[in-house]
Each structure stands twice: as C-alpha cells, then as structure tokens.
Amino acid sequence: MIQAIGLTSNPRKEFPPALDDVSFEAQAGCVTALLGGAGAGKTTALRLMLELQQGRGVTFFRGRPLHRMAHPSREVGVLLGDVPGHPARSVRGHLRMLCAAAGVPARRADEVLEVVGLVSLRDERLGTLSRGMDRRFGLACTLLADPHTLVLDDPAEGLTTRERRWLHGALRAHATQGGTVLLTTADAKEAARTADRVVTLERGRLVADQDAAEFARTRLRPRVAVRTPHASRLATLLGKQARTAHRSVEVVRESGNRLSVYGSSCADVGEIAFRNGILVHQLADEIGDMGPGSDTGPDGMESRADAEGRAAHDDAAPAKADAGAGSRRRRGAARRRTPAGDLAPAPERSQASGEGQGGGAAREDAHETSHGTESEPSARDAGSRASDHPAHDLPDLPPPISVRPAPSPLRPLRYELRRALGVGTGFVTTGLVLVVSVLTAVVLARIGHTPHARLLVAWPRELPLPPAALGAGLLGAIAFGDEFRHPALAADRGTVPRRLGLLAAKLLVASATALVLAVLTVGCNIEVLYLVYGRELAEVPADWLSLSASWIGLVVGCAWAGVLAAGLFRSTTAGLAAVVTVPIVVVPLVQKVLEGPSVRTAAGFPLRLREVLLSQWPFGGERYLAAVARVVGQPVGGALTLSLAALLCAYLFTTLRSRVR
C-alpha cells in the first residue's frame, strides 16, 4: 500500500504552494484515482511522493520510503508524462536495456511485450509509435521488474475509447493480483468507473477521500440534457411546473441553446415541451458532475447507457485473471457498475424547490427513469451479460520473476553496453571523427610547419583538442546525458541506480570506446598520408612509446571528463563543455603554476623511483613508468589529471549527499 503523509511543495516567491498538507492512502488490491483539474496538484503530489521534487512530507511504499529501497524499480513502477526513450532505439532493445538496469532476465522484455500486445512492433523504433502504442509501451516499462506498486500520471490521456478500456482493464488485473495502483485523472466520470477509491484535489488541497460508490453518489448527479431554440421559455415552464408539483428541480442554462435539468426525467421534460409546443432538438439522460463550475472530462458529458456499457466492458476486461480473488473483484465491479443515476442525492442548489412529498416524487421519477419498464432490457442487464464473457484483447499478466537481492557488477556493464550499442549515435560520431581527422591531416601535411607527431593525430596548433579527443569526450558525455535527457533512465527516478558500479561500467565502456577511436584515428591518418604523400610522412616516430601513452591518455581522459561532468551536471552539453574547458582554462593555469619561480624540480623522478623500489621491472617496465610520469608531468596531462580528480570528487560528493538526504 501507499501512505502519503503531509505532502507540501515549496512555495515560489509570493505564490502559495502547489500542494498543501495532503495525506491519503492507496490500499493494496485496489485502484486509487487522484482526481483534479489542471493546477490541482496531481503531478506535484506524485513527484513529491517519488522524491523528484523538494518539499515536505513523507511517503511510504509498503512501509518504506523510496530512498530506503535497495532496488526501487522492483518495488515501484512509474510512468510520468510521455514515455521517455531515444527515438532511434527499438522497442525490444529499450526494454532489454531496462532489464539489465533492473537486474532481471532479458526474456522478461518479450513477456511484457506479449502482455501489452506489442510483439508485432518489437523491432519498431520508439519515434514511430502512435499515442496508444506509446501508452502500452509505457505500461510495459512499468511492469518490467514486476513491481508491486504502479504510480501513473494520467495514463489514459490522448487515448481512444477502446484503448482506455484496455488500459483500465490491465490496471484492474494488476490490482486483482494484489498490487497497488495509483493513477491521476481529470475526468470525474472516468474515476468513478475505473477506481475503487477516489481522492479529490482542488487548488493543492485535499477536498474528498471517498469510496467509488460514495463518490458517485455524492459527487456525480443524473441530469437531463435538453437542446432547444426556446431554452429560456422552457426553463421558465420547468420551474413553474416544479413549484406547482412541489418538486425539487434545478435548471441550468448552458452555452448556446442547451439546458441541464437536475431532479427531473426525460419523460417529464418532453411532456412539458410537447404540451406547450416547444421544439426540442435533443433530449437525453446523462451522468454529469456536481453542476456548473465543477471539473468535467474533455467532452463534459456522457450518456448513461454508454457509461454503463463502458463500465461493464472495463469490469469484463480482467476476467482472465486468477480466480482466487474473483469474488472480491466481482463485488467491487458490481459496486462500480451501479449507475450514479440510481442514487438520487439531495440537490445542493435549485431554482425551483418544494416541500413535503416533493423529494419523494423526485426520487420516484429518478428511479423510474433509470430502470425503465420491466418489458424492456436495461443497459445494466446488457452490461451484466457482457461481463460474463472475458475480453479477448487483454492477455494475462506476465508471471512474477525472481531476482537476486545482492547487486552484481555484470548488470551495469550489460546495461551500459546495450545503451551504447542500441542506437547509431556512437557509430555515426566515430565515422565523423575519422573523416574530419583524415581531412585535417591531409590539409596540415600540404600546408606544412606541423610537427610529425601532431600530424599523425591531426592536431593543429590552433585547436585546443584534436578531433578524436573531442569525439571521445562527446561519447562520454552522452553516456550520462542520454539518461537525463530521457528521464525513464535517469538515476534519480530509480530505474538506473546511481551507484559506483554504474559509474565504473560507464568509465570502462568509455575507455574502450576512446581506445578504439584513438587507434583507428592514427591508423587511418597514417594510411591516408601514405597514399597521398608517400612513405616519408607515414613513418612511425622513434619515441612512439611515450607518444602513444600521451595520445591514449589524452583521449581516454577526455572521455572520462565527459562522463563525470555529464553525470554531475546532468547534461550532455555540460559534459562536452567540461572537456573543452581543460585545454582552454585549466592548461594555462597549470602552465602558469609550473613556470613560476621554484626552488626544486622533479627532474629524474623515474630513476629515483626505480632506486626506491630496488627491483628490476619485467619486460622493461621502467620505460612505461617513465612514459606515464612524462605524460602526467606535461601541462595538458597535469591539467587533465587535475580536472578528472575534481570531477570525480564532486560526483562522489553529490552521490553521497543524495543518499544521506
């Protein structure tokens, strides 16, 4: 179950808080709807519950707050706003990547695709999915780790009627199996049809927390919709007739020629209009809201027969769930199928009211209008017959999965590999870097005045970094930038835990990518220079060992800087900016420090280190040590080392601070 206690958002300037001291519960085995119009605070409440927004209050999911869970995605499935994901990634590839992040078997992706009916679209790109398929895919993402609790922000927004029925049936099936479902909606009628409990918010405050049947009885009212060119005259006659018969009737003039009549029936309104010769274009029973000024759905009205038929369909949808909890579900479904028109509340406002027996007459009329005659089948009977047959468009929910409680270092690495290889961004970036590097090397060789070592890596003196280093930094920045660009992967949402194992996996993959890019760049440059200008420019320098160490260290260091900066600032642009900042800002500072007055220098450091160790390095290892020392001793190497150390410390500090909070 979910227990939200004292949720209050932080106020902005002179404006009041978007949510003010809201407390409610969502029981297990039930669907709870958070109802409210635009600006009521529904999304703010969910973000506070999920610790995505600063504020006051606490939320317990099965007795624990979200930050106390070792694996939040296995406990709480979240769908906020649009379904995030890289548009070029395939449906199946995205789910398999999330499987690796959550530590569940990869076959789970195929199971949930079969559940939501997207097996035929598993190879499609996310950017090509329609709105309905996008919602189904979002439900698949939330069910992937078999969470007990589902938290969904307006999941039926933009869906057709058939897709809404399917979605609510799937959520009902999850609740029937013992799960907890909390969803937001702005449609009061939809909340009454699909939820077991309705929590109503208005302007950031809790105004009602009711059972669905009580909500339908107290917050929804039956009405008669009338459309006539003589609306004013008919309203006057209806009021006069109500006073004569001592009945409580409310007539509300809507926009245009429309009237909403509360407390009467189609037969009475039609008879009055016929006796007085008033032309009527529309006359229908509807289930409305509390009256004018209250929040309604997008259409603002719905016929009673349609409402009962849709409710019957929604109740029939989860009929294929396990039979153990069938009796409890049928009792809840019967309660939800009771039309709001059968429950006649006392009107809060009336333009014409009576005393004594008037209220009883109104209730008798409402009862007669709702049920009709005994010879004609009612909409409720049709809904009952429909509920006897299970829906065929909702397959069974996937079976539960067993996961190991201990974290494994293989899952973050597998996740990072699938993230990097699932889209063509890395391959396109590598290709562009190779092309730019080759063209730059050819132009520099033609112009001349470029040292041989710089020529082989296509590094003109006018540029702060060579193309390969910039490309490695960009790929490293994308490693974290993609996750914060597409929030389903963001570390603060719980899908991808922000742990040192994930950081190590990203640094490892970035190192391998940078190493491959460095080798390919030098190899392509040498080959093209040999083809264009001959063997002279393609010769390998004598000090190739130290140059190779410097080159690899520069490219890998840029990739690491991109990873750490993007993870710290949560932006790909910030990650790439940190890479460029090293040669532009940090290197001049390091050079200024090194060129300043000093009493002693570190000359002969490798030889003295060898004497201290008192051992011979195998395979000439002292040469590698000397090369590393020279790399770090250079201004660029020292600046890069300093930047990486600062970024790593800042990243670890923010991670530990978030855990403490």
mmCIF file of N, CA, C and O in Angstrom, residues 564-643:
data_model
loop_
_atom_site.group_PDB
_atom_site.id
_atom_site.type_symbol
_atom_site.label_atom_id
_atom_site.label_comp_id
_atom_site.label_asym_id
_atom_site.label_seq_id
_atom_site.Cartn_x
_atom_site.Cartn_y
_atom_site.Cartn_z
ATOM 1 N N LEU A 564 32.040 12.101 -16.322
ATOM 2 C CA LEU A 564 31.885 12.658 -14.974
ATOM 3 C C LEU A 564 31.143 13.984 -14.993
ATOM 4 O O LEU A 564 30.282 14.236 -14.138
ATOM 5 N N ALA A 565 31.459 14.840 -15.955
ATOM 6 C CA ALA A 565 30.789 16.142 -15.998
ATOM 7 C C ALA A 565 29.316 15.993 -16.348
ATOM 8 O O ALA A 565 28.458 16.679 -15.774
ATOM 9 N N ALA A 566 28.985 15.108 -17.287
ATOM 10 C CA ALA A 566 27.574 14.896 -17.633
ATOM 11 C C ALA A 566 26.809 14.292 -16.462
ATOM 12 O O ALA A 566 25.654 14.638 -16.223
ATOM 13 N N GLY A 567 27.427 13.360 -15.725
ATOM 14 C CA GLY A 567 26.767 12.800 -14.550
ATOM 15 C C GLY A 567 26.615 13.800 -13.428
ATOM 16 O O GLY A 567 25.660 13.732 -12.656
ATOM 17 N N LEU A 568 27.540 14.751 -13.345
ATOM 18 C CA LEU A 568 27.472 15.750 -12.283
ATOM 19 C C LEU A 568 26.476 16.855 -12.606
ATOM 20 O O LEU A 568 25.643 17.228 -11.771
ATOM 21 N N PHE A 569 26.527 17.360 -13.835
ATOM 22 C CA PHE A 569 25.658 18.474 -14.229
ATOM 23 C C PHE A 569 24.399 18.015 -14.956
ATOM 24 O O PHE A 569 23.567 18.855 -15.321
ATOM 25 N N ARG A 570 24.265 16.711 -15.220
ATOM 26 C CA ARG A 570 23.069 16.124 -15.825
ATOM 27 C C ARG A 570 22.760 16.733 -17.180
ATOM 28 O O ARG A 570 21.618 17.083 -17.477
ATOM 29 N N SER A 571 23.778 16.840 -18.006
ATOM 30 C CA SER A 571 23.591 17.432 -19.325
ATOM 31 C C SER A 571 24.740 17.003 -20.219
ATOM 32 O O SER A 571 25.904 17.022 -19.806
ATOM 33 N N THR A 572 24.411 16.626 -21.455
ATOM 34 C CA THR A 572 25.446 16.292 -22.433
ATOM 35 C C THR A 572 26.261 17.523 -22.791
ATOM 36 O O THR A 572 27.492 17.448 -22.949
ATOM 37 N N THR A 573 25.603 18.663 -22.939
ATOM 38 C CA THR A 573 26.313 19.894 -23.277
ATOM 39 C C THR A 573 27.312 20.272 -22.191
ATOM 40 O O THR A 573 28.445 20.688 -22.484
ATOM 41 N N ALA A 574 26.919 20.124 -20.941
ATOM 42 C CA ALA A 574 27.840 20.428 -19.845
ATOM 43 C C ALA A 574 29.024 19.474 -19.843
ATOM 44 O O ALA A 574 30.158 19.873 -19.541
ATOM 45 N N GLY A 575 28.796 18.215 -20.186
ATOM 46 C CA GLY A 575 29.898 17.266 -20.254
ATOM 47 C C GLY A 575 30.907 17.631 -21.323
ATOM 48 O O GLY A 575 32.122 17.601 -21.092
ATOM 49 N N LEU A 576 30.418 17.987 -22.511
ATOM 50 C CA LEU A 576 31.328 18.391 -23.579
ATOM 51 C C LEU A 576 32.017 19.716 -23.242
ATOM 52 O O LEU A 576 33.195 19.911 -23.577
ATOM 53 N N ALA A 577 31.308 20.623 -22.589
ATOM 54 C CA ALA A 577 31.922 21.894 -22.194
ATOM 55 C C ALA A 577 33.053 21.670 -21.202
ATOM 56 O O ALA A 577 34.086 22.359 -21.248
ATOM 57 N N ALA A 578 32.901 20.705 -20.297
ATOM 58 C CA ALA A 578 33.975 20.410 -19.349
ATOM 59 C C ALA A 578 35.203 19.857 -20.060
ATOM 60 O O ALA A 578 36.340 20.132 -19.656
ATOM 61 N N VAL A 579 34.994 19.096 -21.124
ATOM 62 C CA VAL A 579 36.129 18.571 -21.899
ATOM 63 C C VAL A 579 36.896 19.715 -22.554
ATOM 64 O O VAL A 579 38.138 19.757 -22.538
ATOM 65 N N VAL A 580 36.189 20.660 -23.143
ATOM 66 C CA VAL A 580 36.841 21.779 -23.828
ATOM 67 C C VAL A 580 37.471 22.737 -22.826
ATOM 68 O O VAL A 580 38.458 23.428 -23.131
ATOM 69 N N THR A 581 36.930 22.779 -21.614
ATOM 70 C CA THR A 581 37.468 23.690 -20.606
ATOM 71 C C THR A 581 38.883 23.315 -20.185
ATOM 72 O O THR A 581 39.684 24.188 -19.815
ATOM 73 N N VAL A 582 39.218 22.036 -20.259
ATOM 74 C CA VAL A 582 40.543 21.592 -19.809
ATOM 75 C C VAL A 582 41.666 22.290 -20.579
ATOM 76 O O VAL A 582 42.546 22.915 -19.973
ATOM 77 N N PRO A 583 41.703 22.226 -21.917
ATOM 78 C CA PRO A 583 42.813 22.902 -22.606
ATOM 79 C C PRO A 583 42.692 24.421 -22.647
ATOM 80 O O PRO A 583 43.698 25.116 -22.785
ATOM 81 N N ILE A 584 41.470 24.934 -22.548
ATOM 82 C CA ILE A 584 41.291 26.386 -22.685
ATOM 83 C C ILE A 584 41.524 27.118 -21.370
ATOM 84 O O ILE A 584 42.109 28.208 -21.346
ATOM 85 N N VAL A 585 41.090 26.543 -20.265
ATOM 86 C CA VAL A 585 41.157 27.234 -18.976
ATOM 87 C C VAL A 585 42.180 26.591 -18.040
ATOM 88 O O VAL A 585 43.046 27.265 -17.467
ATOM 89 N N VAL A 586 42.089 25.280 -17.875
ATOM 90 C CA VAL A 586 42.916 24.619 -16.866
ATOM 91 C C VAL A 586 44.377 24.545 -17.291
ATOM 92 O O VAL A 586 45.287 24.738 -16.477
ATOM 93 N N VAL A 587 44.648 24.248 -18.573
ATOM 94 C CA VAL A 587 46.037 24.139 -19.039
ATOM 95 C C VAL A 587 46.808 25.444 -18.842
ATOM 96 O O VAL A 587 47.945 25.434 -18.336
ATOM 97 N N PRO A 588 46.266 26.630 -19.222
ATOM 98 C CA PRO A 588 47.013 27.865 -18.944
ATOM 99 C C PRO A 588 47.296 28.080 -17.458
ATOM 100 O O PRO A 588 48.372 28.568 -17.090
ATOM 101 N N LEU A 589 46.365 27.699 -16.615
ATOM 102 C CA LEU A 589 46.613 27.847 -15.177
ATOM 103 C C LEU A 589 47.737 26.934 -14.715
ATOM 104 O O LEU A 589 48.611 27.349 -13.929
ATOM 105 N N VAL A 590 47.738 25.689 -15.195
ATOM 106 C CA VAL A 590 48.802 24.759 -14.816
ATOM 107 C C VAL A 590 50.147 25.234 -15.344
ATOM 108 O O VAL A 590 51.176 25.169 -14.647
ATOM 109 N N GLN A 591 50.171 25.706 -16.578
ATOM 110 C CA GLN A 591 51.417 26.217 -17.137
ATOM 111 C C GLN A 591 51.935 27.411 -16.332
ATOM 112 O O GLN A 591 53.139 27.534 -16.083
ATOM 113 N N LYS A 592 51.037 28.262 -15.915
ATOM 114 C CA LYS A 592 51.459 29.427 -15.138
ATOM 115 C C LYS A 592 52.047 29.013 -13.802
ATOM 116 O O LYS A 592 53.032 29.591 -13.323
ATOM 117 N N VAL A 593 51.469 27.976 -13.209
ATOM 118 C CA VAL A 593 51.990 27.494 -11.929
ATOM 119 C C VAL A 593 53.349 26.836 -12.111
ATOM 120 O O VAL A 593 54.288 27.050 -11.329
ATOM 121 N N LEU A 594 53.481 26.030 -13.167
ATOM 122 C CA LEU A 594 54.741 25.324 -13.393
ATOM 123 C C LEU A 594 55.859 26.264 -13.813
ATOM 124 O O LEU A 594 57.035 26.020 -13.518
ATOM 125 N N GLU A 595 55.534 27.318 -14.537
ATOM 126 C CA GLU A 595 56.556 28.254 -14.993
ATOM 127 C C GLU A 595 56.939 29.279 -13.939
ATOM 128 O O GLU A 595 57.850 30.074 -14.144
ATOM 129 N N GLY A 596 56.283 29.276 -12.835
ATOM 130 C CA GLY A 596 56.599 30.226 -11.785
ATOM 131 C C GLY A 596 57.907 29.885 -11.095
ATOM 132 O O GLY A 596 58.535 28.840 -11.324
ATOM 133 N N PRO A 597 58.392 30.764 -10.228
ATOM 134 C CA PRO A 597 59.651 30.511 -9.512
ATOM 135 C C PRO A 597 59.537 29.312 -8.584
ATOM 136 O O PRO A 597 58.534 29.133 -7.892
ATOM 137 N N SER A 598 60.560 28.448 -8.604
ATOM 138 C CA SER A 598 60.566 27.252 -7.768
ATOM 139 C C SER A 598 61.986 26.956 -7.327
ATOM 140 O O SER A 598 62.948 27.216 -8.050
ATOM 141 N N VAL A 599 62.103 26.390 -6.165
ATOM 142 C CA VAL A 599 63.424 26.048 -5.621
ATOM 143 C C VAL A 599 63.893 24.708 -6.143
ATOM 144 O O VAL A 599 65.059 24.509 -6.464
ATOM 145 N N ARG A 600 62.996 23.756 -6.255
ATOM 146 C CA ARG A 600 63.362 22.411 -6.688
ATOM 147 C C ARG A 600 62.415 21.963 -7.804
ATOM 148 O O ARG A 600 61.290 22.423 -7.895
ATOM 149 N N THR A 601 62.903 21.035 -8.604
ATOM 150 C CA THR A 601 62.115 20.435 -9.675
ATOM 151 C C THR A 601 62.068 18.927 -9.485
ATOM 152 O O THR A 601 62.777 18.367 -8.635
ATOM 153 N N ALA A 602 61.224 18.292 -10.296
ATOM 154 C CA ALA A 602 61.055 16.831 -10.198
ATOM 155 C C ALA A 602 61.853 16.102 -11.260
ATOM 156 O O ALA A 602 61.480 15.024 -11.703
ATOM 157 N N ALA A 603 62.983 16.662 -11.702
ATOM 158 C CA ALA A 603 63.799 16.006 -12.725
ATOM 159 C C ALA A 603 64.393 14.718 -12.162
ATOM 160 O O ALA A 603 64.817 14.639 -11.010
ATOM 161 N N GLY A 604 64.456 13.686 -12.995
ATOM 162 C CA GLY A 604 65.000 12.400 -12.585
ATOM 163 C C GLY A 604 64.082 11.585 -11.712
ATOM 164 O O GLY A 604 64.516 10.641 -11.044
ATOM 165 N N PHE A 605 62.785 11.906 -11.742
ATOM 166 C CA PHE A 605 61.827 11.184 -10.895
ATOM 167 C C PHE A 605 61.758 9.688 -11.222
ATOM 168 O O PHE A 605 61.762 8.857 -10.308
ATOM 169 N N PRO A 606 61.708 9.239 -12.486
ATOM 170 C CA PRO A 606 61.625 7.796 -12.764
ATOM 171 C C PRO A 606 62.833 7.030 -12.230
ATOM 172 O O PRO A 606 62.682 5.919 -11.700
ATOM 173 N N LEU A 607 64.059 7.595 -12.388
ATOM 174 C CA LEU A 607 65.241 6.877 -11.917
ATOM 175 C C LEU A 607 65.236 6.748 -10.397
ATOM 176 O O LEU A 607 65.559 5.674 -9.846
ATOM 177 N N ARG A 608 64.868 7.788 -9.705
ATOM 178 C CA ARG A 608 64.826 7.706 -8.248
ATOM 179 C C ARG A 608 63.732 6.753 -7.778
ATOM 180 O O ARG A 608 63.891 6.060 -6.769
ATOM 181 N N LEU A 609 62.610 6.714 -8.501
ATOM 182 C CA LEU A 609 61.554 5.763 -8.146
ATOM 183 C C LEU A 609 62.042 4.332 -8.323
ATOM 184 O O LEU A 609 61.729 3.449 -7.512
ATOM 185 N N ARG A 610 62.832 4.098 -9.349
ATOM 186 C CA ARG A 610 63.380 2.755 -9.570
ATOM 187 C C ARG A 610 64.341 2.365 -8.456
ATOM 188 O O ARG A 610 64.361 1.218 -8.007
ATOM 189 N N GLU A 611 65.128 3.316 -7.996
ATOM 190 C CA GLU A 611 66.042 3.029 -6.902
ATOM 191 C C GLU A 611 65.294 2.716 -5.616
ATOM 192 O O GLU A 611 65.715 1.875 -4.821
ATOM 193 N N VAL A 612 64.173 3.409 -5.393
ATOM 194 C CA VAL A 612 63.394 3.161 -4.178
ATOM 195 C C VAL A 612 62.808 1.756 -4.179
ATOM 196 O O VAL A 612 62.811 1.043 -3.171
ATOM 197 N N LEU A 613 62.308 1.318 -5.335
ATOM 198 C CA LEU A 613 61.683 0.000 -5.409
ATOM 199 C C LEU A 613 62.705 -1.129 -5.335
ATOM 200 O O LEU A 613 62.351 -2.260 -4.982
ATOM 201 N N LEU A 614 63.989 -0.844 -5.673
ATOM 202 C CA LEU A 614 65.061 -1.831 -5.554
ATOM 203 C C LEU A 614 64.749 -3.121 -6.297
ATOM 204 O O LEU A 614 64.945 -4.234 -5.791
ATOM 205 N N SER A 615 64.169 -3.038 -7.464
ATOM 206 C CA SER A 615 63.849 -4.232 -8.243
ATOM 207 C C SER A 615 63.880 -3.873 -9.709
ATOM 208 O O SER A 615 63.688 -2.715 -10.089
ATOM 209 N N GLN A 616 64.135 -4.891 -10.511
ATOM 210 C CA GLN A 616 64.113 -4.715 -11.951
ATOM 211 C C GLN A 616 62.690 -4.923 -12.460
ATOM 212 O O GLN A 616 62.038 -5.905 -12.113
ATOM 213 N N TRP A 617 62.237 -4.005 -13.271
ATOM 214 C CA TRP A 617 60.893 -4.131 -13.828
ATOM 215 C C TRP A 617 60.911 -5.168 -14.947
ATOM 216 O O TRP A 617 61.789 -5.152 -15.798
ATOM 217 N N PRO A 618 59.967 -6.089 -14.982
ATOM 218 C CA PRO A 618 59.946 -7.093 -16.054
ATOM 219 C C PRO A 618 59.556 -6.461 -17.388
ATOM 220 O O PRO A 618 58.752 -5.526 -17.442
ATOM 221 N N PHE A 619 60.140 -7.018 -18.435
ATOM 222 C CA PHE A 619 59.832 -6.592 -19.801
ATOM 223 C C PHE A 619 60.082 -5.094 -19.997
ATOM 224 O O PHE A 619 59.368 -4.424 -20.737
ATOM 225 N N GLY A 620 61.086 -4.565 -19.305
ATOM 226 C CA GLY A 620 61.393 -3.149 -19.476
ATOM 227 C C GLY A 620 60.308 -2.238 -18.967
ATOM 228 O O GLY A 620 60.002 -1.207 -19.583
ATOM 229 N N GLY A 621 59.722 -2.585 -17.833
ATOM 230 C CA GLY A 621 58.599 -1.817 -17.318
ATOM 231 C C GLY A 621 58.944 -0.410 -16.903
ATOM 232 O O GLY A 621 58.063 0.454 -16.808
ATOM 233 N N GLU A 622 60.281 -0.164 -16.665
ATOM 234 C CA GLU A 622 60.640 1.192 -16.268
ATOM 235 C C GLU A 622 60.372 2.193 -17.381
ATOM 236 O O GLU A 622 60.135 3.377 -17.138
ATOM 237 N N ARG A 623 60.387 1.721 -18.616
ATOM 238 C CA ARG A 623 60.085 2.637 -19.726
ATOM 239 C C ARG A 623 58.626 3.094 -19.684
ATOM 240 O O ARG A 623 58.310 4.256 -19.936
ATOM 241 N N TYR A 624 57.723 2.157 -19.369
ATOM 242 C CA TYR A 624 56.311 2.526 -19.270
ATOM 243 C C TYR A 624 56.086 3.490 -18.106
ATOM 244 O O TYR A 624 55.297 4.443 -18.209
ATOM 245 N N LEU A 625 56.787 3.233 -16.990
ATOM 246 C CA LEU A 625 56.648 4.119 -15.852
ATOM 247 C C LEU A 625 57.151 5.523 -16.183
ATOM 248 O O LEU A 625 56.531 6.531 -15.823
ATOM 249 N N ALA A 626 58.282 5.566 -16.889
ATOM 250 C CA ALA A 626 58.807 6.874 -17.269
ATOM 251 C C ALA A 626 57.862 7.589 -18.227
ATOM 252 O O ALA A 626 57.683 8.815 -18.148
ATOM 253 N N ALA A 627 57.237 6.817 -19.153
ATOM 254 C CA ALA A 627 56.297 7.437 -20.091
ATOM 255 C C ALA A 627 55.091 8.002 -19.357
ATOM 256 O O ALA A 627 54.631 9.123 -19.646
ATOM 257 N N VAL A 628 54.563 7.257 -18.370
ATOM 258 C CA VAL A 628 53.423 7.756 -17.605
ATOM 259 C C VAL A 628 53.806 9.002 -16.817
ATOM 260 O O VAL A 628 53.042 9.976 -16.738
ATOM 261 N N ALA A 629 55.016 8.994 -16.250
ATOM 262 C CA ALA A 629 55.456 10.173 -15.489
ATOM 263 C C ALA A 629 55.585 11.387 -16.392
ATOM 264 O O ALA A 629 55.224 12.508 -16.000
ATOM 265 N N ARG A 630 56.105 11.185 -17.611
ATOM 266 C CA ARG A 630 56.226 12.319 -18.530
ATOM 267 C C ARG A 630 54.857 12.835 -18.963
ATOM 268 O O ARG A 630 54.647 14.034 -19.143
ATOM 269 N N VAL A 631 53.891 11.905 -19.148
ATOM 270 C CA VAL A 631 52.542 12.325 -19.538
ATOM 271 C C VAL A 631 51.914 13.189 -18.457
ATOM 272 O O VAL A 631 51.339 14.252 -18.710
ATOM 273 N N VAL A 632 52.029 12.728 -17.206
ATOM 274 C CA VAL A 632 51.427 13.482 -16.113
ATOM 275 C C VAL A 632 52.173 14.787 -15.890
ATOM 276 O O VAL A 632 51.587 15.803 -15.487
ATOM 277 N N GLY A 633 53.482 14.790 -16.164
ATOM 278 C CA GLY A 633 54.257 15.995 -15.967
ATOM 279 C C GLY A 633 54.009 17.068 -16.996
ATOM 280 O O GLY A 633 54.340 18.236 -16.768
ATOM 281 N N GLN A 634 53.429 16.718 -18.136
ATOM 282 C CA GLN A 634 53.126 17.720 -19.153
ATOM 283 C C GLN A 634 51.978 18.615 -18.678
ATOM 284 O O GLN A 634 51.142 18.191 -17.877
ATOM 285 N N PRO A 635 51.909 19.846 -19.198
ATOM 286 C CA PRO A 635 50.797 20.733 -18.781
ATOM 287 C C PRO A 635 49.428 20.157 -19.105
ATOM 288 O O PRO A 635 48.511 20.228 -18.284
ATOM 289 N N VAL A 636 49.289 19.590 -20.317
ATOM 290 C CA VAL A 636 47.984 19.027 -20.677
ATOM 291 C C VAL A 636 47.651 17.833 -19.796
ATOM 292 O O VAL A 636 46.528 17.681 -19.295
ATOM 293 N N GLY A 637 48.651 16.952 -19.579
ATOM 294 C CA GLY A 637 48.405 15.790 -18.733
ATOM 295 C C GLY A 637 48.094 16.172 -17.306
ATOM 296 O O GLY A 637 47.183 15.619 -16.672
ATOM 297 N N GLY A 638 48.850 17.142 -16.776
ATOM 298 C CA GLY A 638 48.570 17.581 -15.418
ATOM 299 C C GLY A 638 47.217 18.238 -15.277
ATOM 300 O O GLY A 638 46.494 18.020 -14.302
ATOM 301 N N ALA A 639 46.844 19.061 -16.259
ATOM 302 C CA ALA A 639 45.534 19.714 -16.214
ATOM 303 C C ALA A 639 44.410 18.696 -16.306
ATOM 304 O O ALA A 639 43.394 18.798 -15.602
ATOM 305 N N LEU A 640 44.597 17.684 -17.178
ATOM 306 C CA LEU A 640 43.559 16.673 -17.323
ATOM 307 C C LEU A 640 43.430 15.838 -16.057
ATOM 308 O O LEU A 640 42.316 15.517 -15.614
ATOM 309 N N THR A 641 44.547 15.496 -15.467
ATOM 310 C CA THR A 641 44.505 14.740 -14.212
ATOM 311 C C THR A 641 43.830 15.547 -13.108
ATOM 312 O O THR A 641 43.011 15.024 -12.333
ATOM 313 N N LEU A 642 44.158 16.812 -13.039
ATOM 314 C CA LEU A 642 43.534 17.669 -12.034
ATOM 315 C C LEU A 642 42.029 17.791 -12.261
ATOM 316 O O LEU A 642 41.232 17.718 -11.308
ATOM 317 N N SER A 643 41.610 17.945 -13.493
ATOM 318 C CA SER A 643 40.176 18.068 -13.791
ATOM 319 C C SER A 643 39.431 16.781 -13.472
ATOM 320 O O SER A 643 38.327 16.810 -12.905
#
